[in-house]
Amino acid sequence: MGKSPCCAKMGLKKGTWTPEEDQKLLSYIERHGHGSWRALPAKAGLQRCGKSCRLRWLNYLRPDIKRGKFSLQEEQRIIQLHALLGNRWSAIATHLPMRTDNEIKNYWNTHLKKKLTKMGIDPTTHKPKINALIGSSQQKDTANLSHMAQWENARLEAESRLVRESKFTISTTPQVPFNKVTDISLLAPPLEQMVPPCLDILKVWQGTWTTKTTGIFTSNIGSLQSPNSTLHFSDNIFTLSRNAYCFGENLQFPALNYEGGITKENGQNNLKCLVKQNPDLQLEGETTILDNTVQFSDIESPIFAAYVEECLRPPIFVDGFSNADTNNLNNTSTGPFHDLDHSNSGGDLEDNRKYWNNTVTVDKSTLG
DNA sequence: AACTGGGTCAACCGCAATAAA
DNA sequence: TTTTATTGCGGTTGACCCAGT
């Protein structure tokens, strides 16, 4: 341990890098790799400390860096991940390919923090500021969030263990993207090590599954109850032992709006999903759903999409509350379905009722 | 034209974790 | 096991730019 002496040495250049220095560093690393950062500057003919060279390479010169404006999807992802991980920028960066932790940190500090504050959301807690007087439901939300964070931590630890044990030199190679890892068991702690509340096991069935999208949906503009919920699966092919993350695309505040989990009860062939709507938040600016609970015994799209997106294959969204989807579906339709926003925007409850009565067949073999 | 204040972002600093001796 | 060297991370700084006065 101890303070690195290199930066304290006199005579080393500091400040903005010149194009000539960049070129020297770049061509040296291209020819020799970086090896020891401490030794690099002398070998490359640079009057810099190794630390400075490393930083310049990682944050600017690496070829696998995307620069420029953050997309809406990236923005949402950062907010979701920040809600889970806090200021762990390097952990967040592993979920955003081609972006550096420094860039994400800057973007958070200069844009997103303000954006959330403007919306009345505390950027530290990711909760509405007016809710300082937290009710029990909010406390439950907090528990859910830390629950998810617990899982994420476990996953990150497993991931870094995996990287450590791998033969790759990761210093110059990007980390193995999570969605390229096919053996999920490598990334999750063994079941017996999981804290009991974390034992939400998501079973994913490969092949064709058929869902009858049913459930109970209550909103501030009325209430409908659908018939019995049923969900049919083909044989179990593999298991994901990670907790449900409640991410979805096209959700303005996904991490905040959707909290809950998917569970598989012993001896039953159904998935149970509970999604709790966070109060005081607006979905896509269209429908405000206040403190209601949406229950599905279906594969609930944002959550399921998160798994698919992060772990295995391209996202599928099967969304029971999208007007666009309602219009596009026949009684039996074949997926995959993308980008259904779960917002109920533009639709009405009659549309939803129509949808609920549909049977949706998603042929997973089409998913590649 | 000069000054000021805010926004942005590359780069630095100090500390902690990890590896090596 | 302890000490030392190296790397990685997150907070912070300061140079630069731009708009407003």
Coordinates of C-alpha atoms (C1' of nucleotides) in Angstrom, one line a residue:
Chain A
M1 CA 0.0 0.0 0.0
G2 CA 1.0 3.6 0.0
K3 CA 1.1 6.6 -2.1
S4 CA 2.4 6.3 -5.5
P5 CA 5.5 8.4 -5.8
C6 CA 5.5 8.8 -9.6
C7 CA 3.2 11.8 -9.7
A8 CA 5.2 13.6 -7.2
K9 CA 8.4 13.4 -9.2
M10 CA 9.6 16.7 -10.5
G11 CA 10.0 17.4 -14.1
L12 CA 7.1 15.4 -15.3
K13 CA 4.6 17.2 -17.5
K14 CA 1.0 17.7 -16.3
G15 CA -2.1 19.0 -17.8
T16 CA -3.7 18.6 -21.2
W17 CA -2.2 16.1 -23.6
T18 CA -0.8 17.3 -26.9
P19 CA -1.6 15.4 -30.1
E20 CA 2.2 14.5 -30.3
E21 CA 2.0 12.9 -26.8
D22 CA -1.1 11.1 -27.8
Q23 CA 0.6 9.7 -30.9
K24 CA 3.6 8.6 -28.9
L25 CA 1.4 6.8 -26.4
L26 CA -0.9 5.3 -29.0
S27 CA 1.9 3.9 -31.2
Y28 CA 3.8 2.6 -28.3
I29 CA 0.8 0.7 -26.9
E30 CA -0.1 -0.5 -30.4
R31 CA 3.4 -2.0 -30.8
H32 CA 4.1 -3.3 -27.3
G33 CA 1.0 -3.2 -25.2
H34 CA 1.2 -1.1 -22.1
G35 CA 2.9 -3.6 -19.8
S36 CA 3.9 -1.8 -16.7
W37 CA 2.4 1.7 -16.7
R38 CA 5.1 2.9 -14.5
A39 CA 7.8 1.9 -16.9
L40 CA 5.9 3.0 -20.0
P41 CA 6.5 6.7 -20.2
A42 CA 10.3 6.3 -20.4
K43 CA 10.0 3.6 -23.0
A44 CA 7.6 5.6 -25.0
G45 CA 9.6 8.8 -24.7
L46 CA 7.0 10.7 -22.7
Q47 CA 7.6 13.1 -19.9
R48 CA 4.5 11.9 -18.0
C49 CA 3.9 9.7 -15.1
G50 CA 2.6 6.2 -15.7
K51 CA -0.7 7.1 -14.0
S52 CA -1.3 9.9 -16.4
C53 CA -0.5 7.7 -19.4
R54 CA -2.9 5.0 -18.1
L55 CA -5.7 7.5 -17.6
R56 CA -5.2 9.0 -21.0
W57 CA -5.3 5.6 -22.6
L58 CA -8.3 4.4 -20.7
N59 CA -10.4 7.5 -21.0
Y60 CA -9.4 8.8 -24.4
L61 CA -7.1 6.8 -26.6
R62 CA -8.5 3.3 -26.4
P63 CA -10.0 2.3 -29.7
D64 CA -13.2 0.8 -28.1
I65 CA -14.6 4.1 -26.8
K66 CA -17.7 5.7 -28.0
R67 CA -17.7 9.5 -27.6
G68 CA -20.4 12.0 -28.0
K69 CA -23.9 12.5 -26.8
F70 CA -25.5 9.9 -24.6
S71 CA -28.6 8.3 -26.1
L72 CA -31.9 8.2 -24.2
Q73 CA -31.4 4.5 -23.6
E74 CA -27.9 5.1 -22.2
E75 CA -29.3 7.9 -20.0
Q76 CA -32.0 5.6 -18.6
R77 CA -29.5 2.9 -18.1
I78 CA -27.3 5.1 -16.0
I79 CA -30.2 6.2 -13.9
Q80 CA -31.3 2.6 -13.3
L81 CA -27.8 1.5 -12.5
H82 CA -27.1 4.4 -10.3
A83 CA -30.2 3.6 -8.3
L84 CA -28.8 0.2 -7.7
L85 CA -25.1 0.8 -7.4
G86 CA -24.7 4.4 -6.3
N87 CA -21.5 6.2 -7.3
R88 CA -19.8 3.0 -8.4
W89 CA -18.9 4.4 -11.8
S90 CA -16.6 1.6 -12.9
A91 CA -19.3 -0.9 -12.1
I92 CA -21.9 1.2 -14.0
A93 CA -19.5 1.5 -16.9
T94 CA -19.3 -2.2 -17.4
H95 CA -23.0 -2.1 -18.3
L96 CA -22.5 0.6 -20.9
P97 CA -20.3 -0.7 -23.6
M98 CA -17.9 1.8 -25.1
R99 CA -18.3 4.3 -22.3
T100 CA -15.8 5.1 -19.7
D101 CA -16.4 5.5 -16.0
N102 CA -15.1 9.0 -16.1
E103 CA -17.5 10.0 -18.9
I104 CA -20.4 8.5 -17.1
K105 CA -19.4 10.2 -13.9
N106 CA -19.2 13.5 -15.6
Y107 CA -22.5 13.0 -17.4
W108 CA -24.1 12.2 -14.1
N109 CA -22.7 15.2 -12.3
T110 CA -23.4 17.7 -15.1
H111 CA -26.7 16.4 -16.5
L112 CA -28.5 13.6 -14.9
K113 CA -28.3 14.9 -11.3
K114 CA -29.8 18.2 -12.3
K115 CA -32.4 16.5 -14.5
L116 CA -33.6 14.3 -11.6
T117 CA -33.6 17.2 -9.2
K118 CA -35.7 19.2 -11.6
M119 CA -38.2 16.4 -11.7
G120 CA -38.4 16.5 -8.0
I121 CA -36.4 13.3 -7.5
D122 CA -33.6 13.1 -5.1
P123 CA -30.6 12.0 -7.2
T124 CA -29.0 10.3 -4.2
T125 CA -31.9 8.2 -3.0
H126 CA -33.8 8.1 -6.4
K127 CA -37.0 8.8 -4.5
P128 CA -39.4 11.7 -4.8
K129 CA -38.3 14.5 -2.6
I130 CA -41.8 15.2 -1.3
N131 CA -41.8 11.8 0.2
A132 CA -39.5 12.5 3.1
L133 CA -42.4 11.2 5.1
I134 CA -42.1 7.7 3.9
G135 CA -44.9 5.3 4.4
S136 CA -44.5 1.6 4.8
S137 CA -44.9 1.0 1.1
Q138 CA -41.9 3.2 0.4
Q139 CA -39.9 1.4 3.0
K140 CA -40.7 -1.8 1.2
D141 CA -39.5 -0.1 -2.0
T142 CA -36.3 0.7 -0.3
A143 CA -35.9 -2.9 0.8
N144 CA -36.5 -4.0 -2.7
L145 CA -33.9 -1.7 -4.0
S146 CA -31.3 -2.8 -1.6
H147 CA -32.3 -6.4 -2.3
M148 CA -31.5 -5.8 -5.9
A149 CA -28.3 -4.0 -5.0
Q150 CA -27.3 -7.0 -3.0
W151 CA -27.8 -9.2 -6.0
E152 CA -25.9 -6.8 -8.2
N153 CA -23.0 -6.8 -5.8
A154 CA -23.0 -10.5 -5.8
R155 CA -23.0 -10.6 -9.5
L156 CA -20.2 -8.0 -9.8
E157 CA -18.1 -9.9 -7.4
A158 CA -18.6 -13.1 -9.4
E159 CA -17.9 -11.3 -12.6
S160 CA -14.6 -9.9 -11.3
R161 CA -13.7 -13.3 -10.0
L162 CA -14.4 -14.7 -13.4
V163 CA -12.3 -12.0 -15.0
R164 CA -9.5 -12.6 -12.5
E165 CA -9.5 -16.3 -13.2
S166 CA -9.6 -15.8 -16.9
K167 CA -6.5 -16.1 -19.0
F168 CA -7.2 -12.8 -20.8
T169 CA -5.2 -9.8 -19.9
I170 CA -8.0 -7.4 -19.3
S171 CA -5.8 -4.3 -19.0
T172 CA -6.0 -3.7 -22.7
T173 CA -8.9 -5.8 -23.5
P174 CA -12.5 -4.7 -22.7
Q175 CA -14.1 -6.8 -20.1
V176 CA -16.2 -9.7 -21.3
P177 CA -19.6 -8.2 -21.9
F178 CA -22.2 -9.7 -19.6
N179 CA -24.5 -10.6 -22.5
K180 CA -21.8 -12.7 -24.0
V181 CA -21.6 -14.9 -20.9
T182 CA -23.7 -17.9 -21.5
D183 CA -23.0 -19.9 -18.3
I184 CA -25.1 -17.9 -15.9
S185 CA -24.1 -20.1 -13.0
L186 CA -20.7 -18.5 -13.2
L187 CA -22.1 -15.1 -12.4
A188 CA -24.5 -15.8 -9.6
P189 CA -23.6 -17.1 -6.1
P190 CA -24.6 -20.7 -5.4
L191 CA -28.1 -21.0 -4.2
E192 CA -27.2 -22.1 -0.7
Q193 CA -25.2 -18.9 -0.3
M194 CA -28.2 -16.7 -1.0
V195 CA -29.9 -14.9 1.7
P196 CA -33.4 -16.3 1.9
P197 CA -35.2 -13.2 0.7
C198 CA -33.1 -13.4 -2.4
L199 CA -34.3 -16.8 -3.3
D200 CA -36.4 -15.5 -6.2
I201 CA -35.6 -17.9 -8.9
L202 CA -36.6 -17.1 -12.4
K203 CA -37.1 -20.1 -14.5
V204 CA -36.9 -19.5 -18.2
W205 CA -38.4 -21.9 -20.5
Q206 CA -36.9 -22.4 -23.9
G207 CA -38.9 -23.3 -26.9
T208 CA -42.4 -22.0 -27.5
W209 CA -44.4 -20.7 -24.7
T210 CA -47.9 -19.5 -24.7
T211 CA -49.2 -17.0 -22.3
K212 CA -52.6 -15.9 -21.6
T213 CA -52.1 -12.3 -20.5
T214 CA -54.2 -11.8 -17.6
G215 CA -54.0 -10.1 -14.3
I216 CA -55.5 -7.4 -12.1
F217 CA -55.0 -3.9 -13.1
T218 CA -56.1 -1.0 -11.0
S219 CA -55.6 2.6 -11.9
N220 CA -56.8 5.9 -10.8
I221 CA -59.1 6.0 -13.8
G222 CA -61.0 2.9 -13.2
S223 CA -60.5 -0.7 -12.4
L224 CA -60.8 -3.9 -14.3
Q225 CA -60.3 -7.4 -13.3
S226 CA -59.5 -10.1 -15.8
P227 CA -60.4 -13.7 -15.6
N228 CA -58.2 -16.4 -14.2
S229 CA -54.5 -16.0 -14.8
T230 CA -52.9 -18.8 -16.7
L231 CA -49.4 -19.3 -18.0
H232 CA -48.2 -22.3 -19.8
F233 CA -44.7 -23.3 -20.4
S234 CA -42.9 -26.0 -22.3
D235 CA -40.2 -28.0 -20.5
N236 CA -37.7 -26.4 -18.4
I237 CA -34.4 -26.0 -20.2
F238 CA -32.3 -23.8 -18.1
T239 CA -32.4 -21.8 -14.9
L240 CA -31.3 -18.3 -14.2
S241 CA -30.4 -17.8 -10.6
R242 CA -30.6 -14.1 -10.5
N243 CA -33.1 -11.9 -8.9
A244 CA -35.5 -10.0 -11.1
Y245 CA -34.4 -6.6 -12.2
C246 CA -37.1 -4.3 -13.1
F247 CA -35.7 -2.6 -16.1
G248 CA -37.6 -1.9 -19.2
E249 CA -36.9 0.1 -22.3
N250 CA -38.9 3.2 -23.1
L251 CA -39.7 3.8 -19.5
Q252 CA -39.0 7.2 -18.3
F253 CA -38.1 6.2 -14.8
P254 CA -37.8 2.5 -15.0
A255 CA -35.9 1.9 -11.9
L256 CA -38.3 3.9 -9.9
N257 CA -41.5 2.8 -11.5
Y258 CA -41.0 -0.9 -11.4
E259 CA -39.9 -2.7 -8.4
G260 CA -40.8 -6.2 -7.7
G261 CA -39.7 -9.6 -8.6
I262 CA -40.5 -12.9 -10.4
T263 CA -40.8 -16.0 -8.4
K264 CA -41.3 -19.6 -9.1
E265 CA -43.1 -21.5 -6.5
N266 CA -42.0 -25.0 -5.7
G267 CA -43.8 -27.7 -7.5
Q268 CA -45.7 -25.2 -9.7
N269 CA -45.2 -24.4 -13.3
N270 CA -46.2 -20.8 -13.1
L271 CA -44.2 -17.7 -12.7
K272 CA -45.5 -15.2 -10.3
C273 CA -44.7 -11.6 -10.8
L274 CA -45.4 -8.7 -8.6
V275 CA -44.8 -5.2 -9.8
K276 CA -45.3 -2.4 -7.5
Q277 CA -45.9 1.0 -9.0
N278 CA -44.0 3.7 -7.2
P279 CA -46.5 6.5 -6.3
D280 CA -46.1 10.0 -7.4
L281 CA -44.5 9.2 -10.7
Q282 CA -45.8 9.7 -14.1
L283 CA -45.4 7.1 -16.8
E284 CA -44.3 8.7 -20.1
G285 CA -46.2 11.8 -19.2
E286 CA -49.5 10.2 -20.1
T287 CA -51.0 8.3 -17.3
T288 CA -50.4 8.9 -13.6
I289 CA -50.8 5.8 -11.6
L290 CA -51.0 6.5 -8.0
D291 CA -50.0 4.0 -5.5
N292 CA -51.5 1.1 -7.2
T293 CA -50.3 -2.4 -7.4
V294 CA -50.2 -4.3 -10.7
Q295 CA -50.1 -8.0 -10.4
F296 CA -49.4 -10.4 -13.1
S297 CA -49.0 -14.1 -13.2
D298 CA -47.5 -13.5 -16.6
I299 CA -44.0 -12.9 -17.7
E300 CA -44.0 -9.2 -16.9
S301 CA -42.2 -7.5 -19.7
P302 CA -39.8 -5.0 -18.3
I303 CA -38.5 -7.4 -15.8
F304 CA -38.2 -10.3 -18.2
A305 CA -36.7 -8.1 -20.7
A306 CA -33.9 -7.2 -18.3
Y307 CA -32.9 -10.8 -18.0
V308 CA -33.1 -11.4 -21.6
E309 CA -31.2 -8.3 -22.5
E310 CA -28.5 -8.8 -20.0
C311 CA -28.0 -12.4 -19.8
L312 CA -29.0 -14.3 -22.8
R313 CA -30.5 -12.9 -25.9
P314 CA -32.1 -9.9 -27.5
P315 CA -34.9 -8.4 -25.5
I316 CA -38.5 -9.5 -25.8
F317 CA -41.2 -7.4 -24.6
V318 CA -44.6 -8.8 -24.1
D319 CA -46.6 -6.0 -22.7
G320 CA -50.2 -6.2 -21.8
F321 CA -50.8 -2.5 -21.6
S322 CA -49.6 -1.0 -24.7
N323 CA -52.1 0.4 -27.1
A324 CA -49.7 -0.1 -30.0
D325 CA -49.3 -3.7 -29.1
T326 CA -53.0 -4.2 -28.7
N327 CA -53.5 -2.9 -32.2
N328 CA -50.8 -5.1 -33.6
L329 CA -51.8 -8.4 -32.1
N330 CA -54.2 -10.9 -33.4
N331 CA -55.8 -13.5 -31.2
T332 CA -52.6 -15.4 -31.6
S333 CA -49.5 -13.6 -32.6
T334 CA -45.9 -14.7 -32.8
G335 CA -43.1 -12.6 -31.3
P336 CA -40.6 -11.4 -30.5
F337 CA -42.2 -8.2 -29.5
H338 CA -40.1 -5.2 -28.9
D339 CA -40.3 -1.9 -27.1
L340 CA -43.7 -2.1 -25.7
D341 CA -43.6 0.7 -23.2
H342 CA -46.1 -0.5 -20.6
S343 CA -47.3 3.0 -20.4
N344 CA -50.9 2.5 -21.4
S345 CA -50.3 5.7 -23.4
G346 CA -53.0 6.5 -25.9
G347 CA -54.9 3.4 -25.0
D348 CA -57.8 2.9 -22.8
L349 CA -59.0 0.1 -20.5
E350 CA -61.2 -1.4 -23.2
D351 CA -58.1 -1.9 -25.3
N352 CA -56.4 -3.5 -22.4
R353 CA -59.4 -5.8 -21.8
K354 CA -59.3 -6.8 -25.4
Y355 CA -55.6 -7.6 -25.1
W356 CA -56.1 -9.5 -21.9
N357 CA -58.4 -11.8 -23.7
N358 CA -55.8 -12.6 -26.3
T359 CA -53.5 -15.4 -26.3
V360 CA -50.0 -14.4 -27.2
T361 CA -47.6 -17.0 -28.6
V362 CA -44.0 -16.1 -28.6
D363 CA -41.7 -18.4 -30.5
K364 CA -38.4 -18.2 -28.8
S365 CA -36.7 -20.1 -31.5
T366 CA -37.0 -17.0 -33.6
L367 CA -34.8 -15.1 -31.2
G368 CA -31.4 -16.2 -32.3
Chain B
dA1 C1' -14.3 45.0 -25.4
dA2 C1' -14.0 43.4 -20.9
dC3 C1' -15.9 41.0 -17.2
dT4 C1' -18.5 37.4 -15.0
dG5 C1' -20.8 33.2 -14.1
dG6 C1' -22.2 28.7 -15.4
dG7 C1' -21.5 24.5 -17.9
dT8 C1' -18.5 20.9 -19.5
dC9 C1' -15.0 17.6 -19.3
dA10 C1' -10.2 16.1 -19.3
dA11 C1' -7.0 15.3 -15.9
dC12 C1' -5.2 15.2 -11.3
dC13 C1' -5.0 13.7 -6.4
dG14 C1' -5.4 10.7 -2.6
dC15 C1' -6.8 6.6 -1.0
dA16 C1' -7.7 1.6 -1.1
dA17 C1' -7.2 -2.8 -3.1
dT18 C1' -4.3 -6.1 -5.0
dA19 C1' 0.0 -8.1 -6.5
dA20 C1' 4.7 -9.0 -5.9
dA21 C1' 8.8 -9.4 -3.3
Chain C
dT1 C1' 3.5 -12.5 7.4
dT2 C1' 5.1 -8.1 6.4
dT3 C1' 6.5 -4.6 3.3
dT4 C1' 6.6 -2.4 -1.0
dA5 C1' 5.1 -1.5 -5.7
dT6 C1' 1.4 -1.1 -8.8
dT7 C1' -3.2 -0.5 -10.3
dG8 C1' -7.9 1.1 -10.0
dC9 C1' -11.4 4.0 -8.2
dG10 C1' -14.1 8.1 -7.0
dG11 C1' -13.9 12.9 -5.7
dT12 C1' -12.3 17.1 -7.1
dT13 C1' -10.1 20.7 -9.7
dG14 C1' -9.1 23.8 -13.2
dA15 C1' -8.8 25.0 -18.2
dC16 C1' -11.7 26.2 -21.7
dC17 C1' -15.9 27.8 -23.8
dC18 C1' -20.0 30.4 -24.2
dA19 C1' -23.7 33.4 -23.2
dG20 C1' -25.2 37.3 -20.8
dT21 C1' -24.3 41.9 -19.0

